[in-house]
Amino acid sequence: MDKYLLIPLLPLIAFTINIIFGKGIIKERAHWIAILAVLGSFAIAVSTLIEVLNGKTINYDVYSWIVSGSFKVTVGFLIDQLTAIMLIVVTSVSLLVHIYSVGYMHGDKGYYRFFAYLSLFTFSMLMLVMGNNLLQLYFGWEAVGLCSYFLIGFWYEKKSASDAGKKAFIVNRFGDFGFGIGVIMIFLTLGALHYTDIFAKVGTLQGQTINILGYNIDLITLIALLLFCGAVGKSAQIPLHVWLPDAMEGPTPVSALIHAATMVTAGVFMVARFNPIFSLSETAMNVVALTGAITSLFAATIALVQNDIKRIVAYSTVSQLGYMFLACGVGAYGAGVFHLYTHAYFKALLFLGAGSVMHAMAGELDIQKMGGLKKHMPVTYWTFLIASLSIAGIPGLAGFFSKDEILWLAYNHGTIGKIVWLMGTAVAALTAFYSFRIIFMAFHGKFRGTHEQEHHLHESPKAMTIPLIILAIGAISAGWVGIPAALGGSNAIAHFFEPVLGHPHVTAAHEEEFMVMSISIVAAIGGIFVSWIFYSLKPEIPKTLAAKFKGIYTTLWNKYYVDELYGFIIVRPTKWIASNILVAVTDGKIIEGIVNGVPQAIRNFGERLRKLQTGHLQHYAVSMAIGLFVILTLVLIAAGR
Amino acid sequence: MVPLDWYIGLSAVIFVIGVVGFIIRRNILIMLMSVELMLNSVNISLVAFSHYLQDLRGQIFVFFIITVAAAEAAIGLAILVALFKNKAAVHTDEITEMKG
Amino acid sequence: MLPNLFFGYFAIVMVVLSLLIITRRNPVHSVLWMLVLFFHIAGLYLFLNAEFLAAVQVILYAGAILVLFLFVIMMLNLKEEITAERFIGEWPIGVALGISIIMLVYFALSKFIQGPVGQYTIEAINKETHTKTIGRVLYTEYLFPFEIASLILLIAIVGAIVLAKKRG
Amino acid sequence: MMNIPFPDLRPVTPEIIMTISATVLLILELIFKNKGVLAFIAVATAAVVLYTIPSSHGQTFGGMFISDTYSTYFKLIFMINLVLTILISLRYIQREKAEYGEYYSLLLFATSGMMLMASAKDLIILYLGLELMALSTYILAGIKRHDIKSNEAAIKYFLLGAFSSALLLYGISLIYGMTTTTDIYKIAASLQNSSTPSLPLLLSMILIAAAFLFKIAAAPFHMWAPDVYEGAPTSITAFMSVGPKAAGFAVIGRVFYIAFQSIQTDWTAILIGVAILTMAVGNILALVQTNIKRMLAYSSIAHAGYMLIGIIPGTQESMSAMMVYMLIYAFMNIGAFAIVILLEKGEELSDYEGLSKSRPLVAALMLIFMFSLTGIPPTAGFIGKFNLFMAAIKAGYTWLVVIAVMFSAMSAYYYLRVVMNMYMKEMKEEAAITPSPSLGLAILITVLMVFVIGIMPSVVIG
């Protein structure tokens, strides 16, 4: 069998086995199947990466499902440099999260179901990144969304969890709607669904416009923005970011895998994959860059004041995703994907560390009730610290290289680039600050929780700490493939990506690069320092500041009131229309009015029609005779004329 | 010689009488007889065609139709007997358990 | 002229008998009128040089099928049957439908053109006798349908046993 | 004495094996107390017949019988139908106390009838095959003879069936009078010369069409179907909803395309009207049902409507799309009935409430069949519909396809209501099931085929 096919197939097989036999035969052994499958995928992914490193790219159709003219629905794989890296990210993080879950989900009554869903998610994500055509991308896109919905609402008895699942699903609908239209438009204008065909033909669209409501809109810009809509939804960018923090209601391994390392980065992957389209439209690029920069800054400021450990990390994810889009928007797709890759490790590590803390604290999430955890759970502490240093951008760690690459390339990208560079640097300082706020509040100082909790504090089991350690190694070293020339490296990853993603040509001198680098290092260290003063040295300062700048504080605390805003401008009017206008129209039957109105009308008709079926034999015979009579009359009249 | 059209007309009239009988009678037995009437009208026309077309196929067909009619009557009456054992009903409007 | 008169008699009697069959209140009367009708049909077959079929008509229809009907009628409660409603409520619709259909059929069949003439002329059949000709054709050309017909009779027996026989 | 050569029996070998086995079963029924043996023999017969079908191509009996790729394909469907029906019947007829040995014999006879219909080149064979099938099915529908519903189903099916075959005979007699032949191909040749369609020809075509449309349960000749499907034993309902329908389509294809080629525009117009009406009636009335067998009956009416869309354009592609649809329909429909049989109490829609809680696997299987019947990818039902509609669009019947798609969307409402009942409603009581190895095998085969065809359509297309 084809080895590339095995990569997604193994998790699918694991899913099938677990979902069918999980409840009866397998039960608590469900993780073995899932872990072995994803381990196999990982091994093949590594060997594939080696092949790609040796200059091989794979692009073929595995299977043609439906072929009808130019409408070809196929399953095919395109494995180039971009996909190879994504495969490593997805399979390695997934593998570690699987192992971690053995400890974390131990004793849960849906144990087998959880592993089945994880496998299904891994399969969908692999299909998404490996696809060589748009429909497969779309399939993977929807499938990961569905898995995310299942996993967020995994503890469906908990109302907040099932609500969060629904919210994620509905918010993503908005983005996917645009994405779907984008896919259809590509097929209609280019008549192709395979990437290679699309990219070969996309040049012909240049300069074409489409008339919408009297405005002439550049076709490529429109397509690019429609695709970006999908990315905004999936990668939780403004204004569709609201679902991601709520998604933390799901089990923590899910947050680490889906809502930090893999699924949410699908938007970045998609923009990078479609770089030949995006690069043709400057408007679209600017929109991407600004959306990314604004989201990044916006989410970072919210993260400053939150107290829920998972929420802080979630906003940090939104912020870092903004970074990646920022990179794509300035044409530095390679840097964006590089950041995606390093981010996967340190962010997964942060989530899993948070999960480990939660495990010890019996589900407590509020960092104000923690403190001094360092001595109780050293492994968690040290790995969490490494991740924080990495995300803060301390030189030598993974986060530093990727973040620096983005900032440097942004700096060199004209006016827009300078603006987003400034914002990015500010975000770097804020990131360092809020990351270390967790470190100082949760791990240092005195324990502030209940006695019972203190008594219960312990380091997590091996199944959980070993993935932490492995991820910590990743958080340190993942960036070493991208040491820039200015620091004596070769920036191997940028050259690796160049055939697929291109590389912006930068002529500026190394001195200038050192300057940019120093500024971000200063920002990072400054952030950490301020955090140390605020939360370790003089803990009263934050309270005074919060009291002094009450307006800003509450705004940030309430996440800029975005949820409330949506509640005000979307949910409330909808409800108002529903309860006032529709009730008036439909006599208090809102749901019947909208959803069941037409079916109800048909049903009523059916009920009447049903009366004709009297059960009386003669009536059936009469109906046959009438049918015969009518047909005879019509045909004979038509022929007799 | 009698024109072929006369036979066709006779057969058509008896056929339609059979149809009407089938449609309007409540008694299942009479409905069955009406079906026999329809089959016989077909037989008449087939034999007439056979005669006028100087071809035996029609008569052979009639032979088979009579065979099938016998089988049909046997099975139909058997079903009726089975029904009658459960519910003493021979009228179609009494067997409307299933409808809608 | 004489054949036409002969046909006219048969035609009128057969139509009247048919009408009687479908309108009689007592099923026994219907069966008896049907018996008369079958004899007339047999007569018509003779008239059309189909002696064998005429015999089969009498033996099978009159002798077997109608007797079967009579057996079943014996199960009915005839007293109640005679007082019960004969027709369904909507019978005028049925009759109107019948009249319309016969008009349409008449309209269509008025343009009837018969097909090409075959090889079995009356003389040819008479030379070999009708029964023998039929038998020969049936066992050679129509052997296959003949076998199928035998299967149909077999399942009729099976069906009657399955449905009507008393079993534990 | 004339010397008559013995007819070539090779083309009819499958039918001969089938009928001999059916007859032998009647005798064995007296010997074996365990009726499972009979079922096994019946399945083995089907396997042997399936093996002999491909090598049986040719004509025989003076060209009355033809075995070609067309008939082969339909015979394949009949065999699938037969085997699956036997598998789902075994335990069920025990449970329903209708375990007569004749049951299997009659199934084989009915299937022989269908095979004869698919292979008939002569209208006499067609008629006799149809009667062989119909008479066996009447008995099977009424085989639960102590059950009033079964009696009622049988009597309704029988009377209306006899009525429709009388219509068929009248049509055939007129055709015979016009052409002096009953051979389908010779009829075509004889009618080729006339430039304008004659009224008697149209009349006979309509009468024949009415009888065939009755067999496939197309409106307005469909009204027997819901009552008969509801009343008949469920295994027989599954059998009837596929076999006679496929046989009906087989003869429609052959008789209309060949014998009535000269009046194609006329019968196409009729079939378009009938198809639309059939889809409308089937889908609208299925919406309001509370009995699942009845709902599936209306759904089968609706599916007949879709399949008529394959007949209408008359292209090679659309015909084969119709045949593929029939095959797919056989799997998904019998699969759904198998689940109905599996449940001890499964005839009412309310019996499915909360099934996912008490019997998650059964619920999941039912969900797959409902998805497939709706036509949701990646199930076979989607492939069937896609293929059928594409063929019709290519032949220029886009507007008809639009109507069909609308009705098909409507069908989601009632199929998914079963799913809703299973997954969204609270469980009332633990659902009892009567599993058996054979029933499990039938469900396994159907669900596998639903997925295999859905994922690899090339196994059936092309």
Short mmCIF file of C-alpha atoms in Angstrom, two decimals, chain D residues 83-414:
data_model
loop_
_atom_site.label_atom_id
_atom_site.label_comp_id
_atom_site.label_asym_id
_atom_site.label_seq_id
_atom_site.Cartn_x
_atom_site.Cartn_y
_atom_site.Cartn_z
CA VAL D 83 -30.30 -13.57 -0.75
CA LEU D 84 -30.77 -10.55 1.48
CA THR D 85 -34.46 -11.32 1.90
CA ILE D 86 -33.72 -14.90 2.92
CA LEU D 87 -31.09 -13.71 5.39
CA ILE D 88 -33.43 -11.23 7.05
CA SER D 89 -36.32 -13.71 7.00
CA LEU D 90 -34.83 -16.65 8.89
CA ARG D 91 -35.35 -15.43 12.41
CA TYR D 92 -38.17 -13.09 11.59
CA ILE D 93 -40.63 -15.66 10.26
CA GLN D 94 -39.98 -17.80 13.32
CA ARG D 95 -40.82 -14.84 15.49
CA GLU D 96 -43.94 -14.08 13.50
CA LYS D 97 -45.01 -17.77 13.51
CA ALA D 98 -45.12 -17.93 9.74
CA GLU D 99 -42.31 -20.41 9.33
CA TYR D 100 -43.67 -22.49 6.50
CA GLY D 101 -41.22 -24.34 4.29
CA GLU D 102 -43.10 -23.05 1.27
CA TYR D 103 -41.93 -19.58 2.15
CA TYR D 104 -38.49 -20.09 0.63
CA SER D 105 -39.88 -22.02 -2.28
CA LEU D 106 -42.23 -19.17 -3.09
CA LEU D 107 -39.39 -16.66 -2.85
CA LEU D 108 -37.52 -18.68 -5.44
CA PHE D 109 -40.58 -18.92 -7.68
CA ALA D 110 -41.15 -15.18 -7.44
CA THR D 111 -37.53 -14.58 -8.33
CA SER D 112 -37.78 -16.93 -11.32
CA GLY D 113 -40.75 -14.88 -12.43
CA MET D 114 -38.70 -11.71 -12.22
CA MET D 115 -35.86 -13.33 -14.14
CA LEU D 116 -38.26 -14.38 -16.87
CA MET D 117 -39.59 -10.83 -17.06
CA ALA D 118 -36.11 -9.39 -17.43
CA SER D 119 -35.29 -11.90 -20.15
CA ALA D 120 -38.62 -11.96 -21.95
CA LYS D 121 -38.39 -11.17 -25.62
CA ASP D 122 -41.95 -12.23 -26.18
CA LEU D 123 -44.96 -10.65 -24.52
CA ILE D 124 -46.37 -14.08 -23.69
CA ILE D 125 -43.26 -14.90 -21.67
CA LEU D 126 -43.41 -11.46 -20.14
CA TYR D 127 -46.99 -11.99 -19.05
CA LEU D 128 -46.38 -15.43 -17.66
CA GLY D 129 -43.25 -14.31 -15.85
CA LEU D 130 -45.15 -11.39 -14.40
CA GLU D 131 -47.92 -13.67 -13.20
CA LEU D 132 -45.46 -16.16 -11.75
CA MET D 133 -43.86 -13.35 -9.79
CA ALA D 134 -47.14 -11.69 -8.84
CA LEU D 135 -48.98 -14.83 -7.71
CA SER D 136 -46.04 -15.90 -5.54
CA THR D 137 -45.84 -12.45 -4.02
CA TYR D 138 -49.58 -12.37 -3.27
CA ILE D 139 -49.20 -15.55 -1.28
CA LEU D 140 -46.10 -14.29 0.48
CA ALA D 141 -47.81 -11.03 1.40
CA GLY D 142 -50.58 -13.01 3.06
CA ILE D 143 -48.40 -15.72 4.58
CA LYS D 144 -49.02 -14.49 8.11
CA ARG D 145 -52.46 -15.94 7.67
CA HIS D 146 -53.55 -15.47 11.25
CA ASP D 147 -52.79 -11.78 11.04
CA ILE D 148 -55.65 -9.65 9.79
CA LYS D 149 -53.27 -7.01 8.44
CA SER D 150 -51.44 -9.58 6.39
CA ASN D 151 -54.73 -10.89 5.00
CA GLU D 152 -55.79 -7.39 4.13
CA ALA D 153 -52.50 -6.67 2.41
CA ALA D 154 -52.75 -9.86 0.39
CA ILE D 155 -56.32 -9.29 -0.73
CA LYS D 156 -55.65 -5.70 -1.71
CA TYR D 157 -52.51 -6.57 -3.57
CA PHE D 158 -54.17 -9.50 -5.23
CA LEU D 159 -57.29 -7.75 -6.46
CA LEU D 160 -55.52 -4.67 -7.76
CA GLY D 161 -52.77 -6.81 -9.22
CA ALA D 162 -55.30 -8.94 -11.07
CA PHE D 163 -56.99 -5.79 -12.28
CA SER D 164 -53.73 -4.38 -13.58
CA SER D 165 -52.74 -7.58 -15.31
CA ALA D 166 -56.10 -7.56 -17.05
CA LEU D 167 -55.23 -4.09 -18.34
CA LEU D 168 -51.88 -5.42 -19.50
CA LEU D 169 -53.56 -8.30 -21.34
CA TYR D 170 -55.97 -6.00 -23.09
CA GLY D 171 -53.08 -3.86 -24.22
CA ILE D 172 -51.17 -6.89 -25.45
CA SER D 173 -54.19 -8.22 -27.31
CA LEU D 174 -54.53 -4.94 -29.20
CA ILE D 175 -50.85 -4.90 -30.08
CA TYR D 176 -51.21 -8.45 -31.31
CA GLY D 177 -54.16 -7.49 -33.47
CA MET D 178 -52.17 -4.68 -35.02
CA THR D 179 -48.95 -6.55 -35.68
CA THR D 180 -49.78 -10.28 -35.72
CA THR D 181 -46.94 -10.93 -33.36
CA THR D 182 -46.07 -10.84 -29.69
CA ASP D 183 -42.33 -10.72 -30.19
CA ILE D 184 -41.04 -7.41 -28.83
CA TYR D 185 -38.49 -6.90 -31.61
CA LYS D 186 -40.90 -7.93 -34.37
CA ILE D 187 -43.49 -5.53 -32.96
CA ALA D 188 -40.92 -2.76 -33.27
CA ALA D 189 -40.15 -3.74 -36.84
CA SER D 190 -43.81 -3.89 -37.71
CA LEU D 191 -44.54 -0.48 -36.19
CA GLN D 192 -41.51 1.14 -37.77
CA ASN D 193 -43.30 1.70 -41.07
CA SER D 194 -46.18 3.81 -39.84
CA SER D 195 -45.15 7.45 -39.76
CA THR D 196 -47.86 8.82 -37.49
CA PRO D 197 -48.77 6.99 -34.32
CA SER D 198 -52.13 5.30 -34.64
CA LEU D 199 -54.66 5.78 -31.87
CA PRO D 200 -55.09 2.07 -31.11
CA LEU D 201 -51.33 1.81 -30.67
CA LEU D 202 -51.37 4.66 -28.19
CA LEU D 203 -54.27 3.05 -26.36
CA SER D 204 -52.49 -0.25 -26.04
CA MET D 205 -49.28 1.48 -25.00
CA ILE D 206 -51.12 3.32 -22.23
CA LEU D 207 -52.78 0.14 -21.00
CA ILE D 208 -49.45 -1.68 -20.91
CA ALA D 209 -47.81 1.31 -19.26
CA ALA D 210 -50.51 1.35 -16.58
CA ALA D 211 -49.80 -2.26 -15.71
CA PHE D 212 -46.06 -1.71 -15.51
CA LEU D 213 -46.43 1.50 -13.55
CA PHE D 214 -48.61 -0.45 -11.16
CA LYS D 215 -45.79 -2.91 -10.58
CA ILE D 216 -43.26 -0.18 -9.82
CA ALA D 217 -45.83 1.66 -7.67
CA ALA D 218 -45.84 4.91 -9.61
CA ALA D 219 -48.63 7.42 -9.07
CA PRO D 220 -51.55 7.27 -9.71
CA PHE D 221 -51.20 3.47 -9.76
CA HIS D 222 -49.39 3.42 -6.43
CA MET D 223 -52.17 3.35 -3.89
CA TRP D 224 -51.86 -0.35 -3.11
CA ALA D 225 -48.25 0.05 -2.05
CA PRO D 226 -48.52 1.71 1.38
CA ASP D 227 -51.25 -0.64 2.59
CA VAL D 228 -49.59 -3.74 1.25
CA TYR D 229 -46.14 -2.77 2.51
CA GLU D 230 -47.52 -2.07 5.93
CA GLY D 231 -49.55 -5.23 6.20
CA ALA D 232 -47.20 -7.74 4.62
CA PRO D 233 -44.55 -9.45 6.74
CA THR D 234 -41.62 -7.03 6.94
CA SER D 235 -39.23 -9.37 5.19
CA ILE D 236 -41.64 -9.65 2.29
CA THR D 237 -42.09 -5.90 2.27
CA ALA D 238 -38.35 -5.60 1.76
CA PHE D 239 -38.54 -8.21 -0.98
CA MET D 240 -41.47 -6.52 -2.70
CA SER D 241 -40.03 -3.06 -2.52
CA VAL D 242 -37.04 -4.12 -4.58
CA GLY D 243 -37.75 -7.22 -6.66
CA PRO D 244 -41.02 -6.52 -8.46
CA LYS D 245 -39.98 -2.90 -8.79
CA ALA D 246 -36.73 -3.86 -10.50
CA ALA D 247 -38.58 -6.33 -12.68
CA GLY D 248 -41.07 -3.59 -13.55
CA PHE D 249 -38.26 -1.29 -14.59
CA ALA D 250 -36.63 -4.08 -16.56
CA VAL D 251 -39.73 -4.64 -18.66
CA ILE D 252 -40.44 -0.92 -19.00
CA GLY D 253 -36.94 -0.50 -20.37
CA ARG D 254 -37.22 -3.34 -22.81
CA VAL D 255 -40.80 -2.98 -24.00
CA PHE D 256 -40.86 0.79 -24.29
CA TYR D 257 -37.45 1.25 -25.82
CA ILE D 258 -37.84 -1.52 -28.34
CA ALA D 259 -41.47 -2.24 -29.01
CA PHE D 260 -42.70 1.32 -28.65
CA GLN D 261 -39.72 3.06 -30.12
CA SER D 262 -41.84 4.69 -32.80
CA ILE D 263 -43.98 6.51 -30.24
CA GLN D 264 -41.19 7.48 -27.88
CA THR D 265 -42.27 11.13 -27.68
CA ASP D 266 -45.72 10.08 -26.51
CA TRP D 267 -44.67 7.73 -23.75
CA THR D 268 -41.88 10.06 -22.66
CA ALA D 269 -44.48 12.76 -22.08
CA ILE D 270 -46.58 10.36 -20.02
CA LEU D 271 -43.62 9.20 -17.98
CA ILE D 272 -42.53 12.76 -17.23
CA GLY D 273 -45.95 13.53 -15.80
CA VAL D 274 -46.04 10.26 -13.90
CA ALA D 275 -42.51 10.78 -12.56
CA ILE D 276 -43.30 14.23 -11.20
CA LEU D 277 -46.58 13.08 -9.70
CA THR D 278 -44.89 10.03 -8.21
CA MET D 279 -42.14 12.05 -6.57
CA ALA D 280 -44.69 14.53 -5.24
CA VAL D 281 -47.05 11.92 -3.84
CA GLY D 282 -44.30 9.75 -2.42
CA ASN D 283 -42.44 12.52 -0.69
CA ILE D 284 -45.40 14.54 0.55
CA LEU D 285 -47.24 11.59 1.98
CA ALA D 286 -44.11 10.13 3.54
CA LEU D 287 -43.86 13.32 5.57
CA VAL D 288 -47.01 12.63 7.50
CA GLN D 289 -46.54 8.96 8.31
CA THR D 290 -46.15 7.59 11.79
CA ASN D 291 -45.53 3.97 10.81
CA ILE D 292 -42.05 3.36 9.52
CA LYS D 293 -43.04 0.59 7.12
CA ARG D 294 -45.60 2.93 5.64
CA MET D 295 -43.07 5.73 5.48
CA LEU D 296 -40.65 3.46 3.68
CA ALA D 297 -43.47 2.46 1.34
CA TYR D 298 -44.02 6.07 0.37
CA SER D 299 -40.30 6.54 0.18
CA SER D 300 -40.10 3.62 -2.22
CA ILE D 301 -42.79 5.32 -4.31
CA ALA D 302 -40.65 8.45 -4.34
CA HIS D 303 -37.60 6.45 -5.36
CA ALA D 304 -39.57 4.94 -8.23
CA GLY D 305 -40.16 8.53 -9.29
CA TYR D 306 -36.44 9.26 -9.30
CA MET D 307 -35.72 6.12 -11.23
CA LEU D 308 -38.27 7.04 -13.88
CA ILE D 309 -36.05 10.04 -14.54
CA GLY D 310 -33.49 7.51 -15.70
CA ILE D 311 -35.95 6.03 -18.19
CA ILE D 312 -37.17 9.32 -19.62
CA PRO D 313 -34.09 10.66 -21.46
CA GLY D 314 -33.51 7.30 -23.08
CA THR D 315 -29.78 7.65 -23.40
CA GLN D 316 -27.50 4.73 -22.72
CA GLU D 317 -26.04 6.66 -19.81
CA SER D 318 -29.34 7.44 -18.14
CA MET D 319 -30.53 3.85 -18.48
CA SER D 320 -27.41 2.53 -16.83
CA ALA D 321 -27.71 5.22 -14.16
CA MET D 322 -31.22 3.96 -13.47
CA MET D 323 -29.95 0.40 -13.18
CA VAL D 324 -27.17 1.46 -10.83
CA TYR D 325 -29.72 3.35 -8.77
CA MET D 326 -31.84 0.22 -8.54
CA LEU D 327 -28.88 -1.77 -7.27
CA ILE D 328 -28.02 0.86 -4.68
CA TYR D 329 -31.65 1.14 -3.69
CA ALA D 330 -31.74 -2.62 -3.13
CA PHE D 331 -28.94 -2.41 -0.59
CA MET D 332 -30.04 0.64 1.33
CA ASN D 333 -33.71 -0.20 1.39
CA ILE D 334 -33.31 -3.81 2.46
CA GLY D 335 -30.78 -2.57 5.01
CA ALA D 336 -33.36 -0.23 6.50
CA PHE D 337 -35.94 -3.02 6.60
CA ALA D 338 -33.39 -5.30 8.22
CA ILE D 339 -33.12 -2.83 11.09
CA VAL D 340 -36.91 -2.69 11.35
CA ILE D 341 -36.87 -6.48 11.62
CA LEU D 342 -34.02 -6.48 14.11
CA LEU D 343 -36.06 -4.48 16.57
CA GLU D 344 -38.69 -6.48 18.32
CA LYS D 345 -40.94 -3.47 18.25
CA GLY D 346 -39.88 -1.34 15.33
CA GLU D 347 -42.85 -0.58 13.15
CA GLU D 348 -43.88 2.73 14.64
CA LEU D 349 -41.74 5.85 14.37
CA SER D 350 -42.13 6.39 18.09
CA ASP D 351 -40.41 3.04 18.71
CA TYR D 352 -37.20 4.72 17.60
CA GLU D 353 -37.20 7.40 20.26
CA GLY D 354 -33.95 7.38 22.17
CA LEU D 355 -32.68 4.31 20.37
CA SER D 356 -29.18 5.76 20.37
CA LYS D 357 -29.13 5.51 24.14
CA SER D 358 -30.28 1.93 24.48
CA ARG D 359 -28.88 0.50 21.24
CA PRO D 360 -26.20 2.83 19.90
CA LEU D 361 -24.97 0.46 17.20
CA VAL D 362 -28.44 -0.25 15.86
CA ALA D 363 -29.16 3.46 15.85
CA ALA D 364 -25.91 4.20 14.02
CA LEU D 365 -26.73 1.61 11.36
CA MET D 366 -30.21 2.99 10.89
CA LEU D 367 -28.66 6.43 10.62
CA ILE D 368 -26.43 5.23 7.80
CA PHE D 369 -29.36 3.78 5.88
CA MET D 370 -31.44 6.90 6.41
CA PHE D 371 -28.53 9.06 5.22
CA SER D 372 -28.14 6.88 2.20
CA LEU D 373 -31.84 7.00 1.36
CA THR D 374 -31.68 10.78 1.67
CA GLY D 375 -28.63 10.85 -0.55
CA ILE D 376 -26.01 12.29 1.76
CA PRO D 377 -22.38 11.61 0.84
CA PRO D 378 -20.33 9.48 1.28
CA THR D 379 -23.11 6.89 1.15
CA ALA D 380 -24.19 4.99 -1.92
CA GLY D 381 -27.47 6.88 -2.07
CA PHE D 382 -25.63 10.04 -2.97
CA ILE D 383 -23.74 8.35 -5.79
CA GLY D 384 -26.96 6.90 -7.15
CA LYS D 385 -28.74 10.21 -7.21
CA PHE D 386 -25.75 12.16 -8.47
CA ASN D 387 -25.21 9.71 -11.29
CA LEU D 388 -28.87 9.62 -12.23
CA PHE D 389 -29.35 13.37 -12.16
CA MET D 390 -26.12 14.05 -14.04
CA ALA D 391 -27.22 11.70 -16.81
CA ALA D 392 -30.57 13.47 -17.05
CA ILE D 393 -28.90 16.89 -17.11
CA LYS D 394 -26.59 15.79 -19.89
CA ALA D 395 -29.62 14.63 -21.86
CA GLY D 396 -31.17 18.09 -21.45
CA TYR D 397 -33.70 17.46 -18.70
CA THR D 398 -32.28 20.01 -16.29
CA TRP D 399 -35.69 21.32 -15.26
CA LEU D 400 -36.85 17.83 -14.36
CA VAL D 401 -33.74 17.32 -12.29
CA VAL D 402 -34.37 20.60 -10.47
CA ILE D 403 -37.81 19.33 -9.49
CA ALA D 404 -36.36 15.99 -8.44
CA VAL D 405 -33.69 17.68 -6.32
CA MET D 406 -36.35 19.77 -4.62
CA PHE D 407 -38.34 16.70 -3.73
CA SER D 408 -35.19 14.95 -2.71
CA ALA D 409 -34.41 17.81 -0.32
CA MET D 410 -37.90 17.41 1.06
CA SER D 411 -37.22 13.75 1.66
CA ALA D 412 -34.46 14.67 4.11
CA TYR D 413 -37.18 15.90 6.38
CA TYR D 414 -38.79 12.53 6.95
#
